[in-house]
Short mmCIF file of C-alpha atoms in Angstrom, two decimals:
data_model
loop_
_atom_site.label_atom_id
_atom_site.label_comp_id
_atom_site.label_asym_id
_atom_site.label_seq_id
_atom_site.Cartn_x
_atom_site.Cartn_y
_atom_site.Cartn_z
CA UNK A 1 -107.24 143.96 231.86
CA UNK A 2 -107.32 141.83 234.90
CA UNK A 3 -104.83 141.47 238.21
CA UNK A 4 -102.60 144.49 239.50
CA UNK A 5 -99.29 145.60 238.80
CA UNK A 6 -97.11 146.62 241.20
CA UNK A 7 -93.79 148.67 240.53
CA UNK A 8 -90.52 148.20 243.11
CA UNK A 9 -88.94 150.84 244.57
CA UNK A 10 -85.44 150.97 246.40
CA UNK A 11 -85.15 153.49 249.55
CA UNK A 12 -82.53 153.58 252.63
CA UNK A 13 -83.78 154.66 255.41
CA UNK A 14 -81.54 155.75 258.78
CA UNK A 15 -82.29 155.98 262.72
CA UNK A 16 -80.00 157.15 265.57
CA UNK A 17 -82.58 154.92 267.68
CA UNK A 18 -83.33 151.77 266.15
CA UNK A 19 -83.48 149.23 262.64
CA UNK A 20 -87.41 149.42 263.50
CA UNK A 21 -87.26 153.59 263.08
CA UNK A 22 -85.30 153.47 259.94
CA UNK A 23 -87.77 151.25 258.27
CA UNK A 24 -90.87 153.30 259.85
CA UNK A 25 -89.50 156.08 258.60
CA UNK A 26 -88.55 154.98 255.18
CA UNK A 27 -91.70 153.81 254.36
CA UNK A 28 -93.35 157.37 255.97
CA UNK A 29 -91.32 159.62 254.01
CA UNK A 30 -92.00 157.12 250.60
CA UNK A 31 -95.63 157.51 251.17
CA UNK A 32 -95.58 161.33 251.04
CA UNK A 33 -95.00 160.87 247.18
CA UNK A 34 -95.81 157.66 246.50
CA UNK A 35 -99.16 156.12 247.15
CA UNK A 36 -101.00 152.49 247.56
CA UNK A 37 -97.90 151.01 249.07
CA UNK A 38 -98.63 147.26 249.61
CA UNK A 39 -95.46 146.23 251.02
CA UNK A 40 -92.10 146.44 252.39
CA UNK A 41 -89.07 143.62 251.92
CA UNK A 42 -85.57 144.50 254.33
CA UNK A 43 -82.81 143.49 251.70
CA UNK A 44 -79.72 145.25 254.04
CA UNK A 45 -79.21 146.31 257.24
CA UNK A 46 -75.94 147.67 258.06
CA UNK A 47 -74.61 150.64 260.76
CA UNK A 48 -72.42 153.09 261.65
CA UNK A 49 -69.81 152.97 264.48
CA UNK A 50 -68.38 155.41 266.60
CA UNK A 51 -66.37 155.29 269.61
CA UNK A 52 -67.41 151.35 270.02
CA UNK A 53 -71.16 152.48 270.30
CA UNK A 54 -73.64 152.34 267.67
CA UNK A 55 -74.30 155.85 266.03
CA UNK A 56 -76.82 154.97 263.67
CA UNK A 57 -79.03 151.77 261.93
CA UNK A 58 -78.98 152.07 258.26
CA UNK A 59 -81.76 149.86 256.33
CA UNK A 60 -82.32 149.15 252.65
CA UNK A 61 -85.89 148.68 252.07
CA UNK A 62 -87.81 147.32 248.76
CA UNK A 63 -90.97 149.11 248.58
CA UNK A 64 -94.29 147.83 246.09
CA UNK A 65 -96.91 150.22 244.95
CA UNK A 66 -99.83 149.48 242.91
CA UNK A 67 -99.68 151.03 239.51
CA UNK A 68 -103.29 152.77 238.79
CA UNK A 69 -104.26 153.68 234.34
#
């Protein structure tokens, strides 16, 4: 069998700091169980408010990994 196949994942990932830290860590935590991540797609990014001042980013990642036999 030729060519790869990938399977799709859905994770949110959150941050106090930043959207960029949500994703990073998303995709950290993923690849402690899931391996030969190729890639990352942002489908929502959304965030929590509290007294007028961001409290937290909140991002929606789709994550591919390569499926192995």
């Amino acid at each position: 069998m030729s060519g790869n196949i990938y399977k799709v994942t859905e994770v949110v990932g959150t941050s106090e700091t930043s959207i960029e830290d949500a994703i990073s860590g998303a995709i950290e935590r993923t690849a402690k169980t899931v391996r030969d991540i190729g890639w990352f797609e942002v489908i929502d990014t959304r965030g929590h408010v509290v007294d007028g001042k961001v409290a937290h980013y909140q991002v929606t990642l789709r994550i591919g990994f390569q499926l192995h036999d």
